[in-house]
Structure formats: C-alpha cells, structure tokens
Coordinates of C-alpha atoms in Angstrom, one line a residue:
M1 CA 12.4 11.4 131.1
T2 CA 13.8 14.8 132.1
T3 CA 13.6 13.9 135.8
T4 CA 15.4 10.6 135.2
A5 CA 18.1 12.2 133.1
A6 CA 18.7 14.9 135.8
A7 CA 18.9 12.2 138.5
T8 CA 21.4 10.3 136.5
T9 CA 23.5 13.4 135.9
L10 CA 23.6 14.2 139.6
R11 CA 24.3 10.6 140.6
R12 CA 27.6 10.4 142.4
P13 CA 30.4 8.2 141.1
S14 CA 30.5 4.7 142.6
P15 CA 33.8 5.3 144.5
V16 CA 32.3 8.4 146.2
R17 CA 29.2 6.4 147.3
V18 CA 31.5 3.6 148.6
L19 CA 33.5 6.1 150.5
T20 CA 30.3 7.5 152.1
W21 CA 29.3 4.1 153.3
L22 CA 32.8 3.3 154.5
L23 CA 32.8 6.5 156.6
A24 CA 29.5 5.6 158.1
A25 CA 30.7 2.1 159.0
T26 CA 33.9 3.6 160.5
A27 CA 31.9 5.9 162.7
T28 CA 29.8 3.0 163.9
V29 CA 32.7 0.7 164.6
T30 CA 34.5 3.5 166.4
V31 CA 31.6 3.8 168.9
A32 CA 31.3 0.0 169.2
V33 CA 35.0 -0.5 170.0
E34 CA 35.0 2.3 172.5
V35 CA 32.0 0.9 174.3
L36 CA 33.5 -2.6 174.3
N37 CA 36.8 -1.3 175.7
F38 CA 35.1 0.7 178.4
W39 CA 33.0 -2.3 179.4
Y40 CA 36.0 -4.7 179.6
A41 CA 38.4 -2.2 181.2
P42 CA 39.4 -3.3 184.7
E43 CA 39.8 0.4 185.8
Q44 CA 37.0 2.7 184.7
G45 CA 38.6 5.9 186.1
F46 CA 38.7 9.5 185.1
A47 CA 41.5 9.1 182.7
L48 CA 39.9 6.3 180.8
G49 CA 36.6 8.3 180.7
V50 CA 38.3 11.4 179.2
R51 CA 40.2 9.4 176.6
T52 CA 37.0 7.4 175.7
G53 CA 35.0 10.6 175.4
W54 CA 37.6 12.1 173.1
A55 CA 37.7 9.0 171.0
L56 CA 33.9 9.0 170.7
L57 CA 34.0 12.6 169.4
R58 CA 35.9 11.1 166.4
A59 CA 32.8 9.3 165.4
F60 CA 31.1 12.7 165.1
G61 CA 34.1 13.8 163.0
F62 CA 33.4 11.0 160.5
V63 CA 29.8 12.2 160.3
L64 CA 31.1 15.7 159.5
L65 CA 33.4 14.2 156.9
I66 CA 30.5 12.4 155.3
G67 CA 28.8 15.8 154.8
Q68 CA 32.0 17.3 153.3
V69 CA 32.2 14.3 150.9
R70 CA 28.6 14.6 149.8
R71 CA 29.1 18.3 149.2
G72 CA 32.3 17.7 147.3
R73 CA 34.5 19.8 149.5
A74 CA 38.2 20.0 148.6
G75 CA 39.2 20.0 152.3
A76 CA 37.7 16.5 152.8
R77 CA 40.8 14.7 151.8
P78 CA 43.3 16.1 154.4
F79 CA 40.6 16.1 157.0
G80 CA 39.9 12.4 156.3
L81 CA 43.6 11.5 156.4
I82 CA 44.4 13.0 159.8
L83 CA 41.1 11.8 161.2
A84 CA 41.8 8.2 160.0
V85 CA 45.4 8.2 161.3
T86 CA 44.7 9.7 164.7
T87 CA 41.6 7.5 165.2
V88 CA 43.8 4.4 164.8
F89 CA 46.2 5.7 167.4
A90 CA 43.5 7.0 169.8
V91 CA 41.6 3.8 169.8
G92 CA 44.7 1.6 169.8
R93 CA 46.0 3.3 173.0
L94 CA 42.8 2.4 174.8
I95 CA 42.7 -1.2 173.7
V96 CA 46.0 -2.1 175.5
P97 CA 45.4 -2.3 179.2
R98 CA 48.0 -1.4 181.9
S99 CA 48.6 -5.1 182.5
G100 CA 47.7 -8.3 180.8
V101 CA 46.4 -8.8 177.3
P102 CA 43.7 -6.9 175.5
P103 CA 40.2 -8.6 175.4
L104 CA 39.5 -10.5 172.2
P105 CA 36.4 -8.5 171.2
G106 CA 38.4 -5.3 171.5
L107 CA 41.2 -6.7 169.3
I108 CA 38.8 -7.8 166.7
G109 CA 37.0 -4.4 166.7
F110 CA 40.3 -2.6 166.5
A111 CA 41.5 -4.7 163.6
L112 CA 38.2 -4.0 161.7
L113 CA 38.5 -0.3 162.5
T114 CA 42.1 -0.2 161.2
L115 CA 41.1 -1.9 157.9
L116 CA 38.2 0.7 157.5
C117 CA 40.6 3.6 158.2
V118 CA 43.1 2.2 155.6
A119 CA 40.3 1.8 153.1
V120 CA 39.1 5.3 153.6
T121 CA 42.6 6.8 153.2
V122 CA 43.2 4.8 150.0
L123 CA 40.0 5.9 148.5
L124 CA 40.6 9.6 149.4
Y125 CA 44.1 9.7 147.9
R126 CA 44.2 6.9 145.3
S127 CA 40.8 7.1 143.6
Q128 CA 40.8 9.4 140.6
A129 CA 37.0 9.7 140.8
V130 CA 37.1 10.8 144.4
R131 CA 39.8 13.3 143.6
Q132 CA 37.8 14.8 140.9
A133 CA 34.6 14.9 143.0
L134 CA 36.2 16.7 145.9
N135 CA 37.0 20.0 144.3
R136 CA 34.3 22.4 145.4
H137 CA 34.6 25.4 147.6
P138 CA 32.3 26.5 150.5
R139 CA 29.3 28.7 149.7
R140 CA 29.6 32.3 150.9
L141 CA 27.3 35.2 151.1
V142 CA 28.0 37.5 148.2
L143 CA 26.5 40.8 147.0
D144 CA 25.7 41.4 143.3
R145 CA 23.2 43.3 141.3
D146 CA 20.4 40.9 142.4
G147 CA 21.2 41.4 146.1
F148 CA 22.6 39.0 148.6
A149 CA 23.0 35.3 147.7
L150 CA 24.8 32.2 148.8
R151 CA 27.2 31.1 146.1
E152 CA 30.2 28.9 145.8
T153 CA 33.1 31.3 145.9
P154 CA 36.8 30.3 145.3
P155 CA 39.1 31.7 148.0
R156 CA 41.0 34.9 147.2
R157 CA 44.3 33.4 148.3
P158 CA 46.5 31.6 145.7
E159 CA 45.7 28.0 144.6
T160 CA 46.5 25.7 147.6
T161 CA 48.1 22.3 147.1
G162 CA 46.9 19.2 148.8
R163 CA 50.2 19.1 150.8
L164 CA 49.5 22.4 152.4
L165 CA 45.9 21.6 153.2
T166 CA 47.1 18.4 154.8
A167 CA 49.7 20.3 156.8
R168 CA 47.1 22.8 158.0
V169 CA 44.6 20.2 159.1
A170 CA 47.3 18.1 160.9
A171 CA 48.8 21.1 162.7
L172 CA 45.4 22.2 163.9
T173 CA 45.1 19.0 165.9
Y174 CA 48.0 19.9 168.1
S175 CA 45.9 21.9 170.6
P176 CA 43.3 19.2 171.4
L177 CA 46.0 16.6 171.5
M178 CA 47.8 18.7 174.1
L179 CA 44.7 19.6 176.1
L180 CA 43.5 16.0 176.5
P181 CA 46.5 14.7 178.6
A182 CA 46.6 18.0 180.5
L183 CA 43.0 17.5 181.6
I184 CA 43.9 13.9 182.6
A185 CA 46.9 15.2 184.6
V186 CA 44.5 17.2 186.8
S187 CA 43.1 14.0 188.2
T188 CA 46.6 13.0 189.4
L189 CA 47.2 16.0 191.6
G190 CA 46.0 14.3 194.7
G191 CA 48.1 12.4 197.2
G192 CA 50.8 15.0 197.8
R193 CA 51.1 16.1 194.2
L194 CA 49.2 19.4 194.6
H195 CA 52.5 21.3 194.2
L196 CA 52.4 20.3 190.5
L197 CA 49.3 22.4 189.9
P198 CA 51.2 25.3 188.3
V199 CA 52.8 22.9 185.9
V200 CA 49.4 21.4 184.9
V201 CA 48.0 24.9 184.5
A202 CA 50.9 25.9 182.3
W203 CA 50.3 22.8 180.3
L204 CA 46.7 23.7 179.7
G205 CA 47.7 27.3 178.9
A206 CA 50.2 26.0 176.3
G207 CA 47.6 23.9 174.7
V208 CA 45.3 26.9 174.3
L209 CA 48.1 29.1 173.1
V210 CA 49.2 26.6 170.5
S211 CA 45.8 26.8 168.8
Y212 CA 46.4 30.5 168.1
V213 CA 50.0 30.1 167.1
V214 CA 49.2 27.3 164.6
L215 CA 46.2 29.3 163.2
L216 CA 48.5 32.2 162.5
G217 CA 51.1 30.0 160.8
T218 CA 48.6 28.1 158.6
F219 CA 47.0 31.5 157.6
F220 CA 50.2 32.6 155.9
L221 CA 51.1 29.0 154.8
L222 CA 48.0 28.9 152.6
R223 CA 48.9 32.2 151.1
G224 CA 52.3 31.0 149.9
R225 CA 54.6 32.5 152.4
D226 CA 57.8 30.5 152.5
W227 CA 58.7 31.5 156.0
A228 CA 55.4 29.9 157.3
R229 CA 56.8 26.4 156.6
R230 CA 59.8 27.0 158.8
Y231 CA 57.5 28.7 161.4
L232 CA 55.3 25.5 161.6
V233 CA 58.4 23.3 161.8
V234 CA 59.6 25.2 164.8
V235 CA 56.1 25.1 166.4
T236 CA 55.9 21.3 165.8
I237 CA 59.3 20.8 167.5
A238 CA 58.2 23.0 170.4
V239 CA 54.9 21.2 170.9
L240 CA 56.7 17.8 171.0
A241 CA 59.3 19.3 173.4
I242 CA 56.4 20.3 175.8
Q243 CA 54.1 17.4 175.4
L244 CA 56.4 14.3 175.5
P245 CA 58.4 15.2 178.7
L246 CA 55.3 16.4 180.6
S247 CA 53.4 13.2 179.6
W248 CA 56.2 11.1 180.9
W249 CA 56.6 13.1 184.1
L250 CA 53.0 13.5 185.1
L251 CA 51.4 10.5 183.5
N252 CA 54.3 8.0 183.5
L253 CA 55.3 5.8 180.6
D254 CA 51.7 4.7 180.1
G255 CA 50.6 8.3 179.5
L256 CA 53.6 8.9 177.3
I257 CA 52.6 6.0 175.0
R258 CA 48.9 6.7 175.0
D259 CA 49.1 10.5 174.6
G260 CA 52.4 10.9 172.9
A261 CA 51.8 8.5 170.0
P262 CA 48.8 10.4 168.4
L263 CA 50.7 13.7 168.6
L264 CA 53.8 12.1 167.0
A265 CA 51.5 10.8 164.2
A266 CA 50.1 14.3 163.7
A267 CA 53.5 15.9 163.8
G268 CA 54.9 13.4 161.3
I269 CA 52.1 14.1 158.9
T270 CA 52.6 17.8 159.3
L271 CA 56.4 17.7 158.7
Y272 CA 56.0 15.4 155.7
A273 CA 53.3 17.7 154.2
L274 CA 55.5 20.8 154.7
R275 CA 58.2 19.4 152.5
P276 CA 58.2 21.2 149.1
G277 CA 56.5 19.3 146.4
P278 CA 57.6 18.8 142.8
G279 CA 58.4 22.1 141.2
E280 CA 58.4 24.0 144.5
P281 CA 61.6 25.7 145.8
T282 CA 63.3 23.8 148.6

C-alpha cells in the first residue's frame, strides 16, 4: 500500500504526460520531414545539407526539452516556445523549393509538425497544471555540515519573470542563426567570388561575437538591470542590420527568406518579451 501511495503521489499530472508525448512526436516528425525533404529535393548541395543538419539538431533539442519537463525545470517554457517557433520556420524554409511546388509528402509532414508545435506551445503557456509543474531549479553542489551534496538551489539573483526568461532564450539563438548562413556563404565563394572571403569571415566573426555580447546582456537582464533591456534592443537591431543585408547580398533572395525569417521570428519574440510586464516600470 505504501509503495502504491508513493507512486500515486509522484505521478505527473495528465497535461504534463501529454506534453512529454507531444514533444517526442514532434522530434520524430521533425526528423521524418527533413529526411523526406532531402530525398525529394532536386538539388542536394552543400547549402541544403547544412540547413538540413541544423534542422535535425532541433530534434535533439526536443529530446533535451523532454528531460527538462520531466525534471520540472522552470526554463522549459521559454526553451519550448523558441524551439517550437524556430522549428516551424527552419523546416518551412526547406519545404519550399527554389522553383515549382513543394512535394505533397513534405507539405503533409510540415502541416503535422506545425500542429504539434502549436499544441506544445499552448500546453506550455496555457495549461495551469504544466505551469505549476515547471517550477523547479537545477541541482547544484552545496557544502553544509554533512559535507558536499547535490541539492535543488534557487538562484541568488532576484526572482525572474517568464518574460525575461523568454527574452534570454530567444536572444541566445542569435549566434547560431547567424553562423548557419555564414557557413553556407562559404560554399558560394567559387567562380570569381573569392574576393568576398573577408566579408564572409567577418560575418562568421560577428556570429561568434554576438554570443558573448548577448550572454553579457542577459546576465544583467536576469538581475533586474533596467539598462539591459535597452542594451538587448540595440543588439537585436544590430544583428538584423548585419544578417539581413548579407543574406540578400551573398545568398540572394532565397537565402534572405530561408535564413532571415527564423532570425526575424527570434528577434520578434525577444523584443516582445523585453516589454515591461504589468506592474513593471516602462
């Protein structure tokens, strides 16, 4: 009886279990759609291979998110939001070919993936049971009178709102979203375009630098510094000012759409999340 009662007490709420299965299905469908798209693509070049590999990494992101949900991590909600939104854009840009219409299996898979991502987002942000379950902090190594031990330890910084966590996660995607098209641009340097190598190298350097710049801003953002909001707004505008013109110049309109849309989505989420919430100073 005691074992049964303990199992019942530790049993997760139904919405949390449904969310876990939805995440597993989303990861599976992501892989299936990418394989189908690569199979039907008329041009299986370097650019498509890089974009497909990056999209497949998102399936691993959903696996990590399942682990966070099962452990009740508070950061699972913003991580799930940005992962779902950018997955739709990342997969959608690969479904549409350079010419002609997309293959029917790819369209069906993309529609199913979109529905799954919407369902995941709704559960993360609209389910009260999921909201209450995702409230735990990571375990850290602490020292007390009994020695070293791993315990759940709240962070020393002030209480962080969901908006700020979402802004932090969304802004941290800037660097990989910049490095991806920059790597693809390397493959376009042949045929008399070698003189553009310094531009591509600068693009890669900017992508790496942005990761540190954003990390600095989000560090102070989660500690309640008002200037960090304005700092991240300026960084967001600078990232868009670098990425969009370079994508159009080096990768043409196709690259602007395929690589600019996910970054615009991440930037939009960041700017919206940086807006002061109810009761916060404007």
